[in-house]
Amino acid sequence: MATELAVTSGVGTIVLDVRRGDGPAGCFDYTMPVLATTDRLIERSPEIAAAAVRALVAAQNALKTDVSRAPKSATSAFRRARPG
């Protein structure tokens, strides 16, 4: 959810870390949210950076509460993030 806001507003991009099984076997089935930004954005717009963190935490909590939300939210976000 936060990714979509960042991408559509022009302050973020999506970077994919495609797992090919090169890492430890125990890590293959895990994903994690990553939020990356610049010091400049944090200094210039701390409220935006804080809102992005809150949105990421809210999204993770929503998925913990109801994991069935994951396919719908991912499909929706990736559909909008695709060029063209």
PDB file of N, CA and C in Angstrom:
ATOM      1  N   MET A   1       0.817  -1.176   0.000  1.00  0.00           N
ATOM      2  CA  MET A   1       0.000   0.000   0.000  1.00  0.00           C
ATOM      3  C   MET A   1       0.873   1.257   0.000  1.00  0.00           C
ATOM      4  N   ALA A   2       1.862   1.254   0.861  1.00  0.00           N
ATOM      5  CA  ALA A   2       2.757   2.409   0.916  1.00  0.00           C
ATOM      6  C   ALA A   2       3.584   2.508  -0.360  1.00  0.00           C
ATOM      7  N   THR A   3       3.942   1.358  -0.923  1.00  0.00           N
ATOM      8  CA  THR A   3       4.720   1.360  -2.160  1.00  0.00           C
ATOM      9  C   THR A   3       3.957   2.049  -3.269  1.00  0.00           C
ATOM     10  N   GLU A   4       2.688   1.721  -3.381  1.00  0.00           N
ATOM     11  CA  GLU A   4       1.879   2.348  -4.420  1.00  0.00           C
ATOM     12  C   GLU A   4       1.845   3.855  -4.251  1.00  0.00           C
ATOM     13  N   LEU A   5       1.671   4.316  -3.027  1.00  0.00           N
ATOM     14  CA  LEU A   5       1.650   5.761  -2.780  1.00  0.00           C
ATOM     15  C   LEU A   5       2.980   6.409  -3.165  1.00  0.00           C
ATOM     16  N   ALA A   6       4.070   5.758  -2.782  1.00  0.00           N
ATOM     17  CA  ALA A   6       5.387   6.306  -3.097  1.00  0.00           C
ATOM     18  C   ALA A   6       5.631   6.355  -4.598  1.00  0.00           C
ATOM     19  N   VAL A   7       5.274   5.281  -5.293  1.00  0.00           N
ATOM     20  CA  VAL A   7       5.513   5.218  -6.738  1.00  0.00           C
ATOM     21  C   VAL A   7       4.617   6.199  -7.481  1.00  0.00           C
ATOM     22  N   THR A   8       3.330   6.196  -7.160  1.00  0.00           N
ATOM     23  CA  THR A   8       2.410   7.060  -7.906  1.00  0.00           C
ATOM     24  C   THR A   8       2.634   8.536  -7.625  1.00  0.00           C
ATOM     25  N   SER A   9       3.178   8.855  -6.443  1.00  0.00           N
ATOM     26  CA  SER A   9       3.449  10.265  -6.151  1.00  0.00           C
ATOM     27  C   SER A   9       4.820  10.703  -6.655  1.00  0.00           C
ATOM     28  N   GLY A  10       5.625   9.736  -7.117  1.00  0.00           N
ATOM     29  CA  GLY A  10       6.919  10.081  -7.694  1.00  0.00           C
ATOM     30  C   GLY A  10       8.065  10.149  -6.701  1.00  0.00           C
ATOM     31  N   VAL A  11       7.842   9.749  -5.439  1.00  0.00           N
ATOM     32  CA  VAL A  11       8.921   9.819  -4.460  1.00  0.00           C
ATOM     33  C   VAL A  11       9.611   8.479  -4.235  1.00  0.00           C
ATOM     34  N   GLY A  12       9.141   7.418  -4.913  1.00  0.00           N
ATOM     35  CA  GLY A  12       9.749   6.115  -4.706  1.00  0.00           C
ATOM     36  C   GLY A  12       9.740   5.268  -5.955  1.00  0.00           C
ATOM     37  N   THR A  13      10.473   4.188  -5.904  1.00  0.00           N
ATOM     38  CA  THR A  13      10.500   3.208  -6.984  1.00  0.00           C
ATOM     39  C   THR A  13      10.425   1.820  -6.365  1.00  0.00           C
ATOM     40  N   ILE A  14      10.139   0.838  -7.166  1.00  0.00           N
ATOM     41  CA  ILE A  14      10.096  -0.537  -6.702  1.00  0.00           C
ATOM     42  C   ILE A  14      11.390  -1.225  -7.118  1.00  0.00           C
ATOM     43  N   VAL A  15      12.047  -1.843  -6.158  1.00  0.00           N
ATOM     44  CA  VAL A  15      13.257  -2.613  -6.427  1.00  0.00           C
ATOM     45  C   VAL A  15      12.965  -4.044  -6.005  1.00  0.00           C
ATOM     46  N   LEU A  16      13.070  -4.975  -6.928  1.00  0.00           N
ATOM     47  CA  LEU A  16      12.784  -6.374  -6.621  1.00  0.00           C
ATOM     48  C   LEU A  16      14.069  -7.129  -6.345  1.00  0.00           C
ATOM     49  N   ASP A  17      14.058  -7.926  -5.291  1.00  0.00           N
ATOM     50  CA  ASP A  17      15.162  -8.817  -4.968  1.00  0.00           C
ATOM     51  C   ASP A  17      14.666 -10.220  -5.275  1.00  0.00           C
ATOM     52  N   VAL A  18      14.919 -10.675  -6.471  1.00  0.00           N
ATOM     53  CA  VAL A  18      14.412 -11.974  -6.897  1.00  0.00           C
ATOM     54  C   VAL A  18      15.284 -13.066  -6.299  1.00  0.00           C
ATOM     55  N   ARG A  19      14.667 -13.860  -5.452  1.00  0.00           N
ATOM     56  CA  ARG A  19      15.397 -14.957  -4.790  1.00  0.00           C
ATOM     57  C   ARG A  19      15.526 -16.132  -5.751  1.00  0.00           C
ATOM     58  N   ARG A  20      16.768 -16.589  -5.960  1.00  0.00           N
ATOM     59  CA  ARG A  20      17.001 -17.710  -6.864  1.00  0.00           C
ATOM     60  C   ARG A  20      17.537 -18.924  -6.119  1.00  0.00           C
ATOM     61  N   GLY A  21      17.387 -18.909  -4.819  1.00  0.00           N
ATOM     62  CA  GLY A  21      17.876 -20.046  -4.045  1.00  0.00           C
ATOM     63  C   GLY A  21      19.362 -19.974  -3.739  1.00  0.00           C
ATOM     64  N   ASP A  22      19.978 -18.799  -3.954  1.00  0.00           N
ATOM     65  CA  ASP A  22      21.404 -18.652  -3.705  1.00  0.00           C
ATOM     66  C   ASP A  22      21.731 -18.474  -2.223  1.00  0.00           C
ATOM     67  N   GLY A  23      20.744 -18.041  -1.435  1.00  0.00           N
ATOM     68  CA  GLY A  23      20.972 -17.777  -0.019  1.00  0.00           C
ATOM     69  C   GLY A  23      20.765 -19.010   0.830  1.00  0.00           C
ATOM     70  N   PRO A  24      20.795 -18.829   2.151  1.00  0.00           N
ATOM     71  CA  PRO A  24      20.550 -19.960   3.052  1.00  0.00           C
ATOM     72  C   PRO A  24      19.175 -20.562   2.803  1.00  0.00           C
ATOM     73  N   ALA A  25      19.061 -21.877   2.835  1.00  0.00           N
ATOM     74  CA  ALA A  25      17.800 -22.564   2.533  1.00  0.00           C
ATOM     75  C   ALA A  25      16.663 -22.090   3.433  1.00  0.00           C
ATOM     76  N   GLY A  26      16.949 -21.806   4.690  1.00  0.00           N
ATOM     77  CA  GLY A  26      15.922 -21.382   5.625  1.00  0.00           C
ATOM     78  C   GLY A  26      15.337 -20.018   5.335  1.00  0.00           C
ATOM     79  N   CYS A  27      15.959 -19.248   4.484  1.00  0.00           N
ATOM     80  CA  CYS A  27      15.484 -17.897   4.182  1.00  0.00           C
ATOM     81  C   CYS A  27      14.635 -17.830   2.919  1.00  0.00           C
ATOM     82  N   PHE A  28      14.570 -18.916   2.175  1.00  0.00           N
ATOM     83  CA  PHE A  28      13.919 -18.878   0.863  1.00  0.00           C
ATOM     84  C   PHE A  28      12.436 -18.557   0.928  1.00  0.00           C
ATOM     85  N   ASP A  29      11.732 -18.996   1.953  1.00  0.00           N
ATOM     86  CA  ASP A  29      10.286 -18.823   2.022  1.00  0.00           C
ATOM     87  C   ASP A  29       9.850 -17.554   2.745  1.00  0.00           C
ATOM     88  N   TYR A  30      10.734 -16.633   2.977  1.00  0.00           N
ATOM     89  CA  TYR A  30      10.388 -15.416   3.703  1.00  0.00           C
ATOM     90  C   TYR A  30      10.429 -14.195   2.781  1.00  0.00           C
ATOM     91  N   THR A  31       9.555 -13.273   3.068  1.00  0.00           N
ATOM     92  CA  THR A  31       9.624 -11.965   2.422  1.00  0.00           C
ATOM     93  C   THR A  31       9.629 -10.933   3.528  1.00  0.00           C
ATOM     94  N   MET A  32      10.011  -9.733   3.198  1.00  0.00           N
ATOM     95  CA  MET A  32       9.990  -8.668   4.197  1.00  0.00           C
ATOM     96  C   MET A  32       9.769  -7.348   3.494  1.00  0.00           C
ATOM     97  N   PRO A  33       9.116  -6.441   4.182  1.00  0.00           N
ATOM     98  CA  PRO A  33       8.946  -5.120   3.595  1.00  0.00           C
ATOM     99  C   PRO A  33      10.244  -4.335   3.718  1.00  0.00           C
ATOM    100  N   VAL A  34      10.543  -3.581   2.719  1.00  0.00           N
ATOM    101  CA  VAL A  34      11.721  -2.724   2.758  1.00  0.00           C
ATOM    102  C   VAL A  34      11.295  -1.339   2.320  1.00  0.00           C
ATOM    103  N   LEU A  35      11.691  -0.373   3.086  1.00  0.00           N
ATOM    104  CA  LEU A  35      11.390   1.009   2.759  1.00  0.00           C
ATOM    105  C   LEU A  35      12.718   1.745   2.675  1.00  0.00           C
ATOM    106  N   ALA A  36      13.027   2.240   1.511  1.00  0.00           N
ATOM    107  CA  ALA A  36      14.284   2.960   1.315  1.00  0.00           C
ATOM    108  C   ALA A  36      13.977   4.364   0.831  1.00  0.00           C
ATOM    109  N   THR A  37      14.736   5.310   1.333  1.00  0.00           N
ATOM    110  CA  THR A  37      14.565   6.696   0.917  1.00  0.00           C
ATOM    111  C   THR A  37      15.905   7.402   1.039  1.00  0.00           C
ATOM    112  N   THR A  38      15.891   8.670   0.770  1.00  0.00           N
ATOM    113  CA  THR A  38      17.114   9.457   0.888  1.00  0.00           C
ATOM    114  C   THR A  38      17.049  10.312   2.142  1.00  0.00           C
ATOM    115  N   ASP A  39      18.214  10.693   2.636  1.00  0.00           N
ATOM    116  CA  ASP A  39      18.258  11.623   3.767  1.00  0.00           C
ATOM    117  C   ASP A  39      17.586  12.938   3.385  1.00  0.00           C
ATOM    118  N   ARG A  40      17.732  13.312   2.124  1.00  0.00           N
ATOM    119  CA  ARG A  40      17.139  14.571   1.653  1.00  0.00           C
ATOM    120  C   ARG A  40      15.623  14.568   1.817  1.00  0.00           C
ATOM    121  N   LEU A  41      14.968  13.451   1.450  1.00  0.00           N
ATOM    122  CA  LEU A  41      13.521  13.377   1.607  1.00  0.00           C
ATOM    123  C   LEU A  41      13.133  13.460   3.078  1.00  0.00           C
ATOM    124  N   ILE A  42      13.846  12.750   3.922  1.00  0.00           N
ATOM    125  CA  ILE A  42      13.533  12.760   5.355  1.00  0.00           C
ATOM    126  C   ILE A  42      13.699  14.167   5.920  1.00  0.00           C
ATOM    127  N   GLU A  43      14.760  14.854   5.538  1.00  0.00           N
ATOM    128  CA  GLU A  43      14.996  16.212   6.035  1.00  0.00           C
ATOM    129  C   GLU A  43      13.980  17.203   5.475  1.00  0.00           C
ATOM    130  N   ARG A  44      13.659  17.050   4.205  1.00  0.00           N
ATOM    131  CA  ARG A  44      12.754  17.996   3.539  1.00  0.00           C
ATOM    132  C   ARG A  44      11.296  17.748   3.912  1.00  0.00           C
ATOM    133  N   SER A  45      10.924  16.482   4.049  1.00  0.00           N
ATOM    134  CA  SER A  45       9.514  16.128   4.282  1.00  0.00           C
ATOM    135  C   SER A  45       9.405  15.019   5.326  1.00  0.00           C
ATOM    136  N   PRO A  46       9.746  15.308   6.568  1.00  0.00           N
ATOM    137  CA  PRO A  46       9.698  14.253   7.581  1.00  0.00           C
ATOM    138  C   PRO A  46       8.296  13.679   7.768  1.00  0.00           C
ATOM    139  N   GLU A  47       7.267  14.472   7.508  1.00  0.00           N
ATOM    140  CA  GLU A  47       5.897  13.966   7.656  1.00  0.00           C
ATOM    141  C   GLU A  47       5.581  12.911   6.606  1.00  0.00           C
ATOM    142  N   ILE A  48       6.125  13.058   5.411  1.00  0.00           N
ATOM    143  CA  ILE A  48       5.915  12.056   4.361  1.00  0.00           C
ATOM    144  C   ILE A  48       6.654  10.769   4.718  1.00  0.00           C
ATOM    145  N   ALA A  49       7.887  10.896   5.187  1.00  0.00           N
ATOM    146  CA  ALA A  49       8.656   9.713   5.577  1.00  0.00           C
ATOM    147  C   ALA A  49       7.956   8.982   6.721  1.00  0.00           C
ATOM    148  N   ALA A  50       7.465   9.716   7.690  1.00  0.00           N
ATOM    149  CA  ALA A  50       6.771   9.096   8.827  1.00  0.00           C
ATOM    150  C   ALA A  50       5.478   8.437   8.370  1.00  0.00           C
ATOM    151  N   ALA A  51       4.766   9.072   7.464  1.00  0.00           N
ATOM    152  CA  ALA A  51       3.517   8.491   6.951  1.00  0.00           C
ATOM    153  C   ALA A  51       3.796   7.191   6.197  1.00  0.00           C
ATOM    154  N   ALA A  52       4.889   7.146   5.458  1.00  0.00           N
ATOM    155  CA  ALA A  52       5.249   5.923   4.727  1.00  0.00           C
ATOM    156  C   ALA A  52       5.554   4.790   5.703  1.00  0.00           C
ATOM    157  N   VAL A  53       6.252   5.092   6.769  1.00  0.00           N
ATOM    158  CA  VAL A  53       6.550   4.073   7.780  1.00  0.00           C
ATOM    159  C   VAL A  53       5.253   3.591   8.429  1.00  0.00           C
ATOM    160  N   ARG A  54       4.380   4.528   8.783  1.00  0.00           N
ATOM    161  CA  ARG A  54       3.095   4.138   9.389  1.00  0.00           C
ATOM    162  C   ARG A  54       2.281   3.266   8.438  1.00  0.00           C
ATOM    163  N   ALA A  55       2.277   3.609   7.156  1.00  0.00           N
ATOM    164  CA  ALA A  55       1.520   2.822   6.168  1.00  0.00           C
ATOM    165  C   ALA A  55       2.100   1.417   6.042  1.00  0.00           C
ATOM    166  N   LEU A  56       3.410   1.303   6.047  1.00  0.00           N
ATOM    167  CA  LEU A  56       4.046  -0.012   5.957  1.00  0.00           C
ATOM    168  C   LEU A  56       3.700  -0.866   7.179  1.00  0.00           C
ATOM    169  N   VAL A  57       3.766  -0.269   8.354  1.00  0.00           N
ATOM    170  CA  VAL A  57       3.409  -0.990   9.583  1.00  0.00           C
ATOM    171  C   VAL A  57       1.934  -1.392   9.553  1.00  0.00           C
ATOM    172  N   ALA A  58       1.070  -0.494   9.115  1.00  0.00           N
ATOM    173  CA  ALA A  58      -0.361  -0.807   9.040  1.00  0.00           C
ATOM    174  C   ALA A  58      -0.627  -1.947   8.065  1.00  0.00           C
ATOM    175  N   ALA A  59       0.056  -1.928   6.938  1.00  0.00           N
ATOM    176  CA  ALA A  59      -0.123  -2.996   5.954  1.00  0.00           C
ATOM    177  C   ALA A  59       0.327  -4.340   6.522  1.00  0.00           C
ATOM    178  N   GLN A  60       1.462  -4.360   7.198  1.00  0.00           N
ATOM    179  CA  GLN A  60       1.942  -5.609   7.796  1.00  0.00           C
ATOM    180  C   GLN A  60       0.984  -6.103   8.874  1.00  0.00           C
ATOM    181  N   ASN A  61       0.465  -5.190   9.690  1.00  0.00           N
ATOM    182  CA  ASN A  61      -0.492  -5.589  10.726  1.00  0.00           C
ATOM    183  C   ASN A  61      -1.786  -6.110  10.109  1.00  0.00           C
ATOM    184  N   ALA A  62      -2.229  -5.485   9.020  1.00  0.00           N
ATOM    185  CA  ALA A  62      -3.442  -5.947   8.343  1.00  0.00           C
ATOM    186  C   ALA A  62      -3.244  -7.358   7.793  1.00  0.00           C
ATOM    187  N   LEU A  63      -2.071  -7.626   7.250  1.00  0.00           N
ATOM    188  CA  LEU A  63      -1.793  -8.959   6.724  1.00  0.00           C
ATOM    189  C   LEU A  63      -1.651  -9.996   7.840  1.00  0.00           C
ATOM    190  N   LYS A  64      -1.127  -9.581   8.976  1.00  0.00           N
ATOM    191  CA  LYS A  64      -1.062 -10.499  10.117  1.00  0.00           C
ATOM    192  C   LYS A  64      -2.465 -10.865  10.578  1.00  0.00           C
ATOM    193  N   THR A  65      -3.361  -9.892  10.557  1.00  0.00           N
ATOM    194  CA  THR A  65      -4.732 -10.116  10.990  1.00  0.00           C
ATOM    195  C   THR A  65      -5.490 -10.998  10.012  1.00  0.00           C
ATOM    196  N   ASP A  66      -5.277 -10.766   8.722  1.00  0.00           N
ATOM    197  CA  ASP A  66      -6.014 -11.517   7.696  1.00  0.00           C
ATOM    198  C   ASP A  66      -5.121 -11.708   6.475  1.00  0.00           C
ATOM    199  N   VAL A  67      -4.400 -12.811   6.452  1.00  0.00           N
ATOM    200  CA  VAL A  67      -3.441 -13.074   5.377  1.00  0.00           C
ATOM    201  C   VAL A  67      -4.120 -13.209   4.011  1.00  0.00           C
ATOM    202  N   SER A  68      -5.416 -13.469   4.009  1.00  0.00           N
ATOM    203  CA  SER A  68      -6.110 -13.603   2.725  1.00  0.00           C
ATOM    204  C   SER A  68      -6.155 -12.285   1.950  1.00  0.00           C
ATOM    205  N   ARG A  69      -5.778 -11.184   2.580  1.00  0.00           N
ATOM    206  CA  ARG A  69      -5.713  -9.887   1.884  1.00  0.00           C
ATOM    207  C   ARG A  69      -4.506  -9.799   0.943  1.00  0.00           C
ATOM    208  N   ALA A  70      -3.517 -10.623   1.144  1.00  0.00           N
ATOM    209  CA  ALA A  70      -2.263 -10.509   0.399  1.00  0.00           C
ATOM    210  C   ALA A  70      -2.436 -10.615  -1.108  1.00  0.00           C
ATOM    211  N   PRO A  71      -3.097 -11.635  -1.641  1.00  0.00           N
ATOM    212  CA  PRO A  71      -3.196 -11.726  -3.108  1.00  0.00           C
ATOM    213  C   PRO A  71      -3.903 -10.531  -3.738  1.00  0.00           C
ATOM    214  N   LYS A  72      -4.966 -10.073  -3.118  1.00  0.00           N
ATOM    215  CA  LYS A  72      -5.708  -8.946  -3.683  1.00  0.00           C
ATOM    216  C   LYS A  72      -4.866  -7.672  -3.662  1.00  0.00           C
ATOM    217  N   SER A  73      -4.208  -7.403  -2.546  1.00  0.00           N
ATOM    218  CA  SER A  73      -3.419  -6.178  -2.467  1.00  0.00           C
ATOM    219  C   SER A  73      -2.216  -6.236  -3.400  1.00  0.00           C
ATOM    220  N   ALA A  74      -1.569  -7.391  -3.502  1.00  0.00           N
ATOM    221  CA  ALA A  74      -0.414  -7.515  -4.395  1.00  0.00           C
ATOM    222  C   ALA A  74      -0.829  -7.381  -5.851  1.00  0.00           C
ATOM    223  N   THR A  75      -1.909  -8.043  -6.221  1.00  0.00           N
ATOM    224  CA  THR A  75      -2.375  -7.964  -7.602  1.00  0.00           C
ATOM    225  C   THR A  75      -2.723  -6.529  -7.968  1.00  0.00           C
ATOM    226  N   SER A  76      -3.410  -5.854  -7.081  1.00  0.00           N
ATOM    227  CA  SER A  76      -3.816  -4.470  -7.326  1.00  0.00           C
ATOM    228  C   SER A  76      -2.598  -3.555  -7.451  1.00  0.00           C
ATOM    229  N   ALA A  77      -1.656  -3.679  -6.532  1.00  0.00           N
ATOM    230  CA  ALA A  77      -0.476  -2.815  -6.544  1.00  0.00           C
ATOM    231  C   ALA A  77       0.389  -3.061  -7.767  1.00  0.00           C
ATOM    232  N   PHE A  78       0.627  -4.332  -8.104  1.00  0.00           N
ATOM    233  CA  PHE A  78       1.500  -4.626  -9.229  1.00  0.00           C
ATOM    234  C   PHE A  78       0.838  -4.281 -10.565  1.00  0.00           C
ATOM    235  N   ARG A  79      -0.450  -4.403 -10.626  1.00  0.00           N
ATOM    236  CA  ARG A  79      -1.149  -4.029 -11.850  1.00  0.00           C
ATOM    237  C   ARG A  79      -0.937  -2.548 -12.139  1.00  0.00           C
ATOM    238  N   ARG A  80      -0.998  -1.724 -11.093  1.00  0.00           N
ATOM    239  CA  ARG A  80      -0.815  -0.278 -11.277  1.00  0.00           C
ATOM    240  C   ARG A  80       0.642   0.092 -11.478  1.00  0.00           C
ATOM    241  N   ALA A  81       1.563  -0.710 -10.945  1.00  0.00           N
ATOM    242  CA  ALA A  81       2.986  -0.380 -11.031  1.00  0.00           C
ATOM    243  C   ALA A  81       3.582  -0.740 -12.388  1.00  0.00           C
ATOM    244  N   ARG A  82       2.913  -1.614 -13.128  1.00  0.00           N
ATOM    245  CA  ARG A  82       3.445  -2.018 -14.437  1.00  0.00           C
ATOM    246  C   ARG A  82       3.399  -0.864 -15.421  1.00  0.00           C
ATOM    247  N   PRO A  83       4.470  -0.646 -16.158  1.00  0.00           N
ATOM    248  CA  PRO A  83       4.448   0.391 -17.187  1.00  0.00           C
ATOM    249  C   PRO A  83       3.517   0.000 -18.326  1.00  0.00           C
ATOM    250  N   GLY A  84       2.901   0.998 -18.939  1.00  0.00           N
ATOM    251  CA  GLY A  84       2.059   0.788 -20.122  1.00  0.00           C
ATOM    252  C   GLY A  84       0.768   0.253 -19.756  1.00  0.00           C
TER     253      GLY A  84
END
